Amino acid sequence: MEEEFKWLLQEEVHAVLKQLQDILKEASQRFTLPTSSSGGAVKQENFVLSTSGTDQVKGVLTLQGDALCQADVNLKMPRNNQLLHFAFREDKQWKLQQIQDARNHVNQAIYLLMNRDVNYQFKTGSEVLKLMDAVMLQLSRARNRLTTPATLTLPEIASSGLTKMFTPALPPDILVNFYINLNKLCLTVYQLHVLQPSTTKNFKPAGGSILHNPGAMFEFGNQRYEVSHVHKVECVVPWLNDALVFFTVSLQLCQQLKDKISVFSSYWNYRPY
């Protein structure tokens, strides 16, 4: 009876591993996107930026896999209603590190699942649990890269290569930052004003944050600035939502298998770590 149970559990483990492989391959394909009909490079997708608030910022972003290959942005300056237009230079594109990292973690999870012979027999429940833990770690990291944007200081944003991407060049009182938040590609525009020496007695530089609020201060290039206005606009990227769903389903499958192994561990010579 025990041998029969072991065999049945082996079958279930391999079935779950195959199901996980299929789901994660689908997730990985979302990050590369289908190629164009000509069979060339990854296709480009255009997304219109929008916000639930004012229309101070409008624009269109062009995404090609993990690269933002064009950003065409209009900014209405609140002080004088002057309209600024800036776009990526034709020779520039901005790599979205969050998408790159998430894809790499998914591919590492796939490697862990496939790194054995199809007829491999797991010897203990502990061996399966360790595999599930390793896969879940990669999936959690992939999900976290999309759900948790990096915290940056304002000087880090100011010194980013992103500031040199645009034509015409960004004015010195404008900072921009792009990032992924869940299934959305976000653009934040910061308008600054220079702090005069007479007004810097209460100067307190802001720390790292995903989004800085008006009033945040920082020093850059021997000059002190304060954020006067913040505009955040975003666009939904459907295939990022697909990927997040695949991560959730895969993590649930891993946990269900772990729970089953733990419940029936006495049948399978389970030994704790």
PDB file of C-alpha atoms in Angstrom:
ATOM      1  CA  MET A   1       0.000   0.000   0.000  1.00  0.00           C
ATOM      2  CA  GLU A   2       2.814   2.427   0.899  1.00  0.00           C
ATOM      3  CA  GLU A   3       4.600   1.790  -2.404  1.00  0.00           C
ATOM      4  CA  GLU A   4       1.346   2.323  -4.288  1.00  0.00           C
ATOM      5  CA  PHE A   5       0.826   5.620  -2.462  1.00  0.00           C
ATOM      6  CA  LYS A   6       4.360   6.737  -3.240  1.00  0.00           C
ATOM      7  CA  TRP A   7       3.798   5.992  -6.914  1.00  0.00           C
ATOM      8  CA  LEU A   8       0.514   7.941  -6.959  1.00  0.00           C
ATOM      9  CA  LEU A   9       2.162  10.908  -5.250  1.00  0.00           C
ATOM     10  CA  GLN A  10       5.062  10.807  -7.710  1.00  0.00           C
ATOM     11  CA  GLU A  11       2.532  10.978 -10.530  1.00  0.00           C
ATOM     12  CA  GLU A  12       0.832  13.976  -8.950  1.00  0.00           C
ATOM     13  CA  VAL A  13       4.143  15.775  -8.338  1.00  0.00           C
ATOM     14  CA  HIS A  14       5.171  15.362 -11.970  1.00  0.00           C
ATOM     15  CA  ALA A  15       1.726  16.480 -13.152  1.00  0.00           C
ATOM     16  CA  VAL A  16       1.981  19.671 -11.069  1.00  0.00           C
ATOM     17  CA  LEU A  17       5.528  20.324 -12.295  1.00  0.00           C
ATOM     18  CA  LYS A  18       4.342  19.993 -15.898  1.00  0.00           C
ATOM     19  CA  GLN A  19       1.410  22.328 -15.219  1.00  0.00           C
ATOM     20  CA  LEU A  20       3.764  24.878 -13.640  1.00  0.00           C
ATOM     21  CA  GLN A  21       6.126  24.683 -16.617  1.00  0.00           C
ATOM     22  CA  ASP A  22       3.267  25.344 -19.042  1.00  0.00           C
ATOM     23  CA  ILE A  23       1.950  28.318 -17.045  1.00  0.00           C
ATOM     24  CA  LEU A  24       5.372  29.904 -16.591  1.00  0.00           C
ATOM     25  CA  LYS A  25       6.272  29.458 -20.247  1.00  0.00           C
ATOM     26  CA  GLU A  26       3.113  31.420 -21.016  1.00  0.00           C
ATOM     27  CA  ALA A  27       4.215  34.061 -18.507  1.00  0.00           C
ATOM     28  CA  SER A  28       7.674  34.234 -20.046  1.00  0.00           C
ATOM     29  CA  GLN A  29       6.188  34.707 -23.508  1.00  0.00           C
ATOM     30  CA  ARG A  30       4.245  37.717 -22.235  1.00  0.00           C
ATOM     31  CA  PHE A  31       7.535  39.448 -21.490  1.00  0.00           C
ATOM     32  CA  THR A  32       8.901  38.880 -24.982  1.00  0.00           C
ATOM     33  CA  LEU A  33       5.554  39.525 -26.738  1.00  0.00           C
ATOM     34  CA  PRO A  34       4.582  38.074 -30.104  1.00  0.00           C
ATOM     35  CA  THR A  35       6.701  39.179 -33.034  1.00  0.00           C
ATOM     36  CA  SER A  36       5.311  41.231 -35.840  1.00  0.00           C
ATOM     37  CA  SER A  37       3.781  39.499 -38.862  1.00  0.00           C
ATOM     38  CA  SER A  38       7.025  40.078 -40.763  1.00  0.00           C
ATOM     39  CA  GLY A  39       8.820  37.829 -38.285  1.00  0.00           C
ATOM     40  CA  GLY A  40      11.216  40.585 -37.234  1.00  0.00           C
ATOM     41  CA  ALA A  41      11.813  42.164 -33.862  1.00  0.00           C
ATOM     42  CA  VAL A  42       9.379  42.250 -30.946  1.00  0.00           C
ATOM     43  CA  LYS A  43       6.388  44.352 -31.922  1.00  0.00           C
ATOM     44  CA  GLN A  44       5.894  47.863 -30.607  1.00  0.00           C
ATOM     45  CA  GLU A  45       2.812  48.781 -28.606  1.00  0.00           C
ATOM     46  CA  ASN A  46       1.492  52.316 -28.080  1.00  0.00           C
ATOM     47  CA  PHE A  47      -0.172  53.358 -24.817  1.00  0.00           C
ATOM     48  CA  VAL A  48      -1.962  56.616 -24.086  1.00  0.00           C
ATOM     49  CA  LEU A  49      -1.116  58.184 -20.728  1.00  0.00           C
ATOM     50  CA  SER A  50      -4.062  59.180 -18.580  1.00  0.00           C
ATOM     51  CA  THR A  51      -4.873  60.371 -15.084  1.00  0.00           C
ATOM     52  CA  SER A  52      -8.005  60.706 -12.988  1.00  0.00           C
ATOM     53  CA  GLY A  53      -7.001  64.250 -12.008  1.00  0.00           C
ATOM     54  CA  THR A  54      -6.003  67.211 -14.154  1.00  0.00           C
ATOM     55  CA  ASP A  55      -4.842  67.073 -17.746  1.00  0.00           C
ATOM     56  CA  GLN A  56      -1.541  68.832 -17.073  1.00  0.00           C
ATOM     57  CA  VAL A  57       0.360  65.942 -18.667  1.00  0.00           C
ATOM     58  CA  LYS A  58      -0.652  64.051 -21.794  1.00  0.00           C
ATOM     59  CA  GLY A  59       1.318  61.713 -23.974  1.00  0.00           C
ATOM     60  CA  VAL A  60       1.886  58.419 -25.712  1.00  0.00           C
ATOM     61  CA  LEU A  61       4.420  55.793 -24.693  1.00  0.00           C
ATOM     62  CA  THR A  62       5.747  53.124 -27.061  1.00  0.00           C
ATOM     63  CA  LEU A  63       6.800  49.877 -25.421  1.00  0.00           C
ATOM     64  CA  GLN A  64       8.798  47.145 -27.132  1.00  0.00           C
ATOM     65  CA  GLY A  65       9.306  44.227 -24.778  1.00  0.00           C
ATOM     66  CA  ASP A  66      11.306  45.565 -21.837  1.00  0.00           C
ATOM     67  CA  ALA A  67      12.313  48.768 -23.657  1.00  0.00           C
ATOM     68  CA  LEU A  68      10.501  52.074 -23.688  1.00  0.00           C
ATOM     69  CA  CYS A  69      11.466  53.063 -27.209  1.00  0.00           C
ATOM     70  CA  GLN A  70       9.486  56.304 -27.477  1.00  0.00           C
ATOM     71  CA  ALA A  71       7.855  58.763 -25.123  1.00  0.00           C
ATOM     72  CA  ASP A  72       5.971  61.698 -26.578  1.00  0.00           C
ATOM     73  CA  VAL A  73       4.842  63.989 -23.756  1.00  0.00           C
ATOM     74  CA  ASN A  74       3.037  67.330 -23.500  1.00  0.00           C
ATOM     75  CA  LEU A  75       3.238  69.258 -20.242  1.00  0.00           C
ATOM     76  CA  LYS A  76       1.124  72.305 -19.415  1.00  0.00           C
ATOM     77  CA  MET A  77       3.027  74.494 -16.959  1.00  0.00           C
ATOM     78  CA  PRO A  78       0.612  75.578 -14.203  1.00  0.00           C
ATOM     79  CA  ARG A  79       2.296  78.912 -13.579  1.00  0.00           C
ATOM     80  CA  ASN A  80       1.733  80.379 -17.043  1.00  0.00           C
ATOM     81  CA  ASN A  81      -0.113  77.628 -18.980  1.00  0.00           C
ATOM     82  CA  GLN A  82       2.897  77.367 -21.274  1.00  0.00           C
ATOM     83  CA  LEU A  83       2.800  74.090 -23.211  1.00  0.00           C
ATOM     84  CA  LEU A  84       6.027  72.088 -23.283  1.00  0.00           C
ATOM     85  CA  HIS A  85       6.557  69.178 -25.661  1.00  0.00           C
ATOM     86  CA  PHE A  86       9.387  66.697 -25.340  1.00  0.00           C
ATOM     87  CA  ALA A  87      10.055  63.255 -26.806  1.00  0.00           C
ATOM     88  CA  PHE A  88      12.784  60.623 -26.821  1.00  0.00           C
ATOM     89  CA  ARG A  89      15.613  61.185 -29.258  1.00  0.00           C
ATOM     90  CA  GLU A  90      15.377  58.735 -32.166  1.00  0.00           C
ATOM     91  CA  ASP A  91      18.645  57.067 -31.176  1.00  0.00           C
ATOM     92  CA  LYS A  92      17.557  56.465 -27.573  1.00  0.00           C
ATOM     93  CA  GLN A  93      15.441  53.935 -25.718  1.00  0.00           C
ATOM     94  CA  TRP A  94      14.985  53.344 -22.009  1.00  0.00           C
ATOM     95  CA  LYS A  95      15.322  49.835 -20.593  1.00  0.00           C
ATOM     96  CA  LEU A  96      12.767  49.059 -17.885  1.00  0.00           C
ATOM     97  CA  GLN A  97      14.843  47.136 -15.362  1.00  0.00           C
ATOM     98  CA  GLN A  98      11.765  45.900 -13.499  1.00  0.00           C
ATOM     99  CA  ILE A  99      10.528  44.007 -16.573  1.00  0.00           C
ATOM    100  CA  GLN A 100      14.012  42.618 -17.289  1.00  0.00           C
ATOM    101  CA  ASP A 101      14.380  41.366 -13.715  1.00  0.00           C
ATOM    102  CA  ALA A 102      10.891  39.846 -13.584  1.00  0.00           C
ATOM    103  CA  ARG A 103      11.516  37.965 -16.822  1.00  0.00           C
ATOM    104  CA  ASN A 104      14.860  36.668 -15.533  1.00  0.00           C
ATOM    105  CA  HIS A 105      13.229  35.360 -12.339  1.00  0.00           C
ATOM    106  CA  VAL A 106      10.505  33.596 -14.359  1.00  0.00           C
ATOM    107  CA  ASN A 107      13.101  31.955 -16.573  1.00  0.00           C
ATOM    108  CA  GLN A 108      15.047  30.839 -13.495  1.00  0.00           C
ATOM    109  CA  ALA A 109      11.884  29.250 -12.092  1.00  0.00           C
ATOM    110  CA  ILE A 110      11.351  27.413 -15.392  1.00  0.00           C
ATOM    111  CA  TYR A 111      14.953  26.174 -15.283  1.00  0.00           C
ATOM    112  CA  LEU A 112      14.443  24.815 -11.751  1.00  0.00           C
ATOM    113  CA  LEU A 113      11.322  22.940 -12.855  1.00  0.00           C
ATOM    114  CA  MET A 114      12.935  21.429 -15.950  1.00  0.00           C
ATOM    115  CA  ASN A 115      16.362  20.659 -14.528  1.00  0.00           C
ATOM    116  CA  ARG A 116      15.783  16.910 -14.220  1.00  0.00           C
ATOM    117  CA  ASP A 117      14.950  13.893 -16.367  1.00  0.00           C
ATOM    118  CA  VAL A 118      11.278  13.391 -17.187  1.00  0.00           C
ATOM    119  CA  ASN A 119      11.388  10.008 -15.448  1.00  0.00           C
ATOM    120  CA  TYR A 120      13.156  11.329 -12.354  1.00  0.00           C
ATOM    121  CA  GLN A 121      11.807   9.861  -9.100  1.00  0.00           C
ATOM    122  CA  PHE A 122      11.771  12.106  -6.051  1.00  0.00           C
ATOM    123  CA  LYS A 123      13.219  10.268  -3.084  1.00  0.00           C
ATOM    124  CA  THR A 124      11.613  12.186  -0.211  1.00  0.00           C
ATOM    125  CA  GLY A 125       8.898  14.705   0.417  1.00  0.00           C
ATOM    126  CA  SER A 126      11.605  17.039   1.660  1.00  0.00           C
ATOM    127  CA  GLU A 127      13.156  17.058  -1.817  1.00  0.00           C
ATOM    128  CA  VAL A 128       9.860  18.213  -3.346  1.00  0.00           C
ATOM    129  CA  LEU A 129       9.391  20.865  -0.670  1.00  0.00           C
ATOM    130  CA  LYS A 130      12.847  22.277  -1.328  1.00  0.00           C
ATOM    131  CA  LEU A 131      12.111  22.475  -5.048  1.00  0.00           C
ATOM    132  CA  MET A 132       8.789  24.223  -4.428  1.00  0.00           C
ATOM    133  CA  ASP A 133      10.461  26.690  -2.045  1.00  0.00           C
ATOM    134  CA  ALA A 134      13.105  27.511  -4.657  1.00  0.00           C
ATOM    135  CA  VAL A 135      10.493  28.005  -7.400  1.00  0.00           C
ATOM    136  CA  MET A 136       8.270  30.103  -5.132  1.00  0.00           C
ATOM    137  CA  LEU A 137      11.230  32.310  -4.220  1.00  0.00           C
ATOM    138  CA  GLN A 138      11.843  33.129  -7.887  1.00  0.00           C
ATOM    139  CA  LEU A 139       8.134  33.733  -8.525  1.00  0.00           C
ATOM    140  CA  SER A 140       7.829  35.993  -5.489  1.00  0.00           C
ATOM    141  CA  ARG A 141      10.833  37.979  -6.652  1.00  0.00           C
ATOM    142  CA  ALA A 142       9.360  38.286 -10.150  1.00  0.00           C
ATOM    143  CA  ARG A 143       6.045  39.514  -8.753  1.00  0.00           C
ATOM    144  CA  ASN A 144       7.719  41.904  -6.320  1.00  0.00           C
ATOM    145  CA  ARG A 145       9.722  43.539  -9.112  1.00  0.00           C
ATOM    146  CA  LEU A 146       6.438  44.514 -10.779  1.00  0.00           C
ATOM    147  CA  THR A 147       4.496  45.404  -7.638  1.00  0.00           C
ATOM    148  CA  THR A 148       7.224  47.289  -5.760  1.00  0.00           C
ATOM    149  CA  PRO A 149       8.923  50.089  -7.723  1.00  0.00           C
ATOM    150  CA  ALA A 150      12.348  51.221  -6.588  1.00  0.00           C
ATOM    151  CA  THR A 151      12.606  54.039  -4.079  1.00  0.00           C
ATOM    152  CA  LEU A 152      14.788  56.815  -5.485  1.00  0.00           C
ATOM    153  CA  THR A 153      16.046  60.097  -4.103  1.00  0.00           C
ATOM    154  CA  LEU A 154      15.471  63.229  -6.140  1.00  0.00           C
ATOM    155  CA  PRO A 155      19.237  63.598  -6.835  1.00  0.00           C
ATOM    156  CA  GLU A 156      19.209  60.030  -8.178  1.00  0.00           C
ATOM    157  CA  ILE A 157      16.352  60.935 -10.520  1.00  0.00           C
ATOM    158  CA  ALA A 158      18.140  64.153 -11.527  1.00  0.00           C
ATOM    159  CA  SER A 159      21.371  62.314 -12.352  1.00  0.00           C
ATOM    160  CA  SER A 160      19.629  59.466 -14.184  1.00  0.00           C
ATOM    161  CA  GLY A 161      20.419  58.907 -17.839  1.00  0.00           C
ATOM    162  CA  LEU A 162      16.703  59.401 -18.454  1.00  0.00           C
ATOM    163  CA  THR A 163      17.212  63.170 -18.296  1.00  0.00           C
ATOM    164  CA  LYS A 164      19.406  62.978 -21.413  1.00  0.00           C
ATOM    165  CA  MET A 165      16.889  60.993 -23.463  1.00  0.00           C
ATOM    166  CA  PHE A 166      14.749  63.865 -24.684  1.00  0.00           C
ATOM    167  CA  THR A 167      14.680  66.344 -27.522  1.00  0.00           C
ATOM    168  CA  PRO A 168      14.416  69.175 -26.947  1.00  0.00           C
ATOM    169  CA  ALA A 169      16.361  68.751 -23.725  1.00  0.00           C
ATOM    170  CA  LEU A 170      14.345  68.897 -20.520  1.00  0.00           C
ATOM    171  CA  PRO A 171      14.366  72.299 -18.815  1.00  0.00           C
ATOM    172  CA  PRO A 172      16.482  72.371 -15.635  1.00  0.00           C
ATOM    173  CA  ASP A 173      13.333  72.742 -13.516  1.00  0.00           C
ATOM    174  CA  ILE A 174      11.741  69.502 -14.821  1.00  0.00           C
ATOM    175  CA  LEU A 175      12.485  65.948 -13.667  1.00  0.00           C
ATOM    176  CA  VAL A 176      10.837  62.778 -14.986  1.00  0.00           C
ATOM    177  CA  ASN A 177      10.757  59.176 -13.880  1.00  0.00           C
ATOM    178  CA  PHE A 178       9.274  56.042 -15.443  1.00  0.00           C
ATOM    179  CA  TYR A 179       8.450  52.871 -13.508  1.00  0.00           C
ATOM    180  CA  ILE A 180       6.188  49.829 -13.416  1.00  0.00           C
ATOM    181  CA  ASN A 181       3.541  49.538 -10.701  1.00  0.00           C
ATOM    182  CA  LEU A 182       1.543  46.300 -10.923  1.00  0.00           C
ATOM    183  CA  ASN A 183       0.096  46.240 -14.459  1.00  0.00           C
ATOM    184  CA  LYS A 184       0.732  49.928 -15.160  1.00  0.00           C
ATOM    185  CA  LEU A 185       3.532  51.887 -16.778  1.00  0.00           C
ATOM    186  CA  CYS A 186       3.795  55.152 -14.862  1.00  0.00           C
ATOM    187  CA  LEU A 187       5.327  58.530 -15.649  1.00  0.00           C
ATOM    188  CA  THR A 188       5.960  61.060 -12.902  1.00  0.00           C
ATOM    189  CA  VAL A 189       6.847  64.636 -13.798  1.00  0.00           C
ATOM    190  CA  TYR A 190       8.321  66.885 -11.104  1.00  0.00           C
ATOM    191  CA  GLN A 191       8.349  70.655 -11.497  1.00  0.00           C
ATOM    192  CA  LEU A 192      10.958  72.391  -9.374  1.00  0.00           C
ATOM    193  CA  HIS A 193      11.825  75.839  -8.191  1.00  0.00           C
ATOM    194  CA  VAL A 194      15.220  77.009  -7.053  1.00  0.00           C
ATOM    195  CA  LEU A 195      15.601  77.753  -3.351  1.00  0.00           C
ATOM    196  CA  GLN A 196      17.303  81.088  -2.774  1.00  0.00           C
ATOM    197  CA  PRO A 197      20.089  81.175  -0.163  1.00  0.00           C
ATOM    198  CA  SER A 198      17.917  83.282   2.126  1.00  0.00           C
ATOM    199  CA  THR A 199      15.213  80.586   2.193  1.00  0.00           C
ATOM    200  CA  THR A 200      17.355  77.524   2.831  1.00  0.00           C
ATOM    201  CA  LYS A 201      17.661  77.806   6.612  1.00  0.00           C
ATOM    202  CA  ASN A 202      14.987  75.082   6.991  1.00  0.00           C
ATOM    203  CA  PHE A 203      16.417  72.949   4.199  1.00  0.00           C
ATOM    204  CA  LYS A 204      15.774  69.243   4.802  1.00  0.00           C
ATOM    205  CA  PRO A 205      16.706  66.962   1.899  1.00  0.00           C
ATOM    206  CA  ALA A 206      14.128  64.296   1.093  1.00  0.00           C
ATOM    207  CA  GLY A 207      15.066  60.629   1.301  1.00  0.00           C
ATOM    208  CA  GLY A 208      14.241  57.862  -1.133  1.00  0.00           C
ATOM    209  CA  SER A 209      10.630  57.412  -2.247  1.00  0.00           C
ATOM    210  CA  ILE A 210       8.575  55.957  -5.084  1.00  0.00           C
ATOM    211  CA  LEU A 211       6.691  59.253  -5.381  1.00  0.00           C
ATOM    212  CA  HIS A 212       7.883  62.578  -3.951  1.00  0.00           C
ATOM    213  CA  ASN A 213       5.310  65.142  -2.847  1.00  0.00           C
ATOM    214  CA  PRO A 214       5.316  68.905  -3.370  1.00  0.00           C
ATOM    215  CA  GLY A 215       7.579  70.530  -0.807  1.00  0.00           C
ATOM    216  CA  ALA A 216      10.273  67.844  -1.050  1.00  0.00           C
ATOM    217  CA  MET A 217      13.732  69.424  -1.117  1.00  0.00           C
ATOM    218  CA  PHE A 218      17.041  68.260  -2.526  1.00  0.00           C
ATOM    219  CA  GLU A 219      20.457  69.483  -3.543  1.00  0.00           C
ATOM    220  CA  PHE A 220      21.965  68.837  -6.955  1.00  0.00           C
ATOM    221  CA  GLY A 221      24.838  70.481  -8.794  1.00  0.00           C
ATOM    222  CA  ASN A 222      25.538  72.912  -5.923  1.00  0.00           C
ATOM    223  CA  GLN A 223      21.965  74.158  -6.150  1.00  0.00           C
ATOM    224  CA  ARG A 224      19.051  73.547  -3.804  1.00  0.00           C
ATOM    225  CA  TYR A 225      15.588  72.834  -5.184  1.00  0.00           C
ATOM    226  CA  GLU A 226      12.067  72.278  -3.923  1.00  0.00           C
ATOM    227  CA  VAL A 227       9.357  70.302  -5.709  1.00  0.00           C
ATOM    228  CA  SER A 228       6.515  72.686  -6.557  1.00  0.00           C
ATOM    229  CA  HIS A 229       4.207  70.423  -8.583  1.00  0.00           C
ATOM    230  CA  VAL A 230       3.938  66.678  -9.142  1.00  0.00           C
ATOM    231  CA  HIS A 231       2.075  65.068 -12.030  1.00  0.00           C
ATOM    232  CA  LYS A 232       1.604  61.302 -12.235  1.00  0.00           C
ATOM    233  CA  VAL A 233       0.090  59.716 -15.327  1.00  0.00           C
ATOM    234  CA  GLU A 234      -0.095  56.046 -16.240  1.00  0.00           C
ATOM    235  CA  CYS A 235      -1.268  53.492 -18.773  1.00  0.00           C
ATOM    236  CA  VAL A 236      -2.404  49.900 -18.303  1.00  0.00           C
ATOM    237  CA  VAL A 237      -0.224  47.258 -19.998  1.00  0.00           C
ATOM    238  CA  PRO A 238      -2.519  44.212 -20.413  1.00  0.00           C
ATOM    239  CA  TRP A 239       0.241  41.608 -20.722  1.00  0.00           C
ATOM    240  CA  LEU A 240       1.722  42.715 -17.392  1.00  0.00           C
ATOM    241  CA  ASN A 241      -1.654  41.919 -15.834  1.00  0.00           C
ATOM    242  CA  ASP A 242      -1.543  38.479 -17.515  1.00  0.00           C
ATOM    243  CA  ALA A 243       1.909  37.848 -16.061  1.00  0.00           C
ATOM    244  CA  LEU A 244       0.786  38.797 -12.531  1.00  0.00           C
ATOM    245  CA  VAL A 245      -2.161  36.384 -12.808  1.00  0.00           C
ATOM    246  CA  PHE A 246       0.193  33.598 -13.946  1.00  0.00           C
ATOM    247  CA  PHE A 247       2.471  34.299 -10.961  1.00  0.00           C
ATOM    248  CA  THR A 248      -0.454  34.097  -8.532  1.00  0.00           C
ATOM    249  CA  VAL A 249      -1.799  30.850 -10.008  1.00  0.00           C
ATOM    250  CA  SER A 250       1.683  29.290 -10.008  1.00  0.00           C
ATOM    251  CA  LEU A 251       2.346  30.258  -6.397  1.00  0.00           C
ATOM    252  CA  GLN A 252      -1.000  28.735  -5.405  1.00  0.00           C
ATOM    253  CA  LEU A 253      -0.135  25.470  -7.195  1.00  0.00           C
ATOM    254  CA  CYS A 254       3.234  25.327  -5.443  1.00  0.00           C
ATOM    255  CA  GLN A 255       1.634  25.916  -2.049  1.00  0.00           C
ATOM    256  CA  GLN A 256      -1.079  23.307  -2.661  1.00  0.00           C
ATOM    257  CA  LEU A 257       1.555  20.708  -3.526  1.00  0.00           C
ATOM    258  CA  LYS A 258       3.584  21.642  -0.435  1.00  0.00           C
ATOM    259  CA  ASP A 259       0.489  21.258   1.746  1.00  0.00           C
ATOM    260  CA  LYS A 260      -0.295  17.847   0.278  1.00  0.00           C
ATOM    261  CA  ILE A 261       3.269  16.630   0.757  1.00  0.00           C
ATOM    262  CA  SER A 262       3.261  17.825   4.358  1.00  0.00           C
ATOM    263  CA  VAL A 263      -0.070  16.159   5.165  1.00  0.00           C
ATOM    264  CA  PHE A 264       1.002  12.797   3.761  1.00  0.00           C
ATOM    265  CA  SER A 265       4.678  13.026   4.667  1.00  0.00           C
ATOM    266  CA  SER A 266       4.549   9.991   6.934  1.00  0.00           C
ATOM    267  CA  TYR A 267       3.770   7.853   3.894  1.00  0.00           C
ATOM    268  CA  TRP A 268       6.825   9.046   2.060  1.00  0.00           C
ATOM    269  CA  ASN A 269       9.692   8.823   4.502  1.00  0.00           C
ATOM    270  CA  TYR A 270       9.573  12.592   4.966  1.00  0.00           C
ATOM    271  CA  ARG A 271      12.432  13.987   7.009  1.00  0.00           C
ATOM    272  CA  PRO A 272      12.528  17.650   8.131  1.00  0.00           C
ATOM    273  CA  TYR A 273      15.356  19.860   6.853  1.00  0.00           C
TER     274      TYR A 273
END
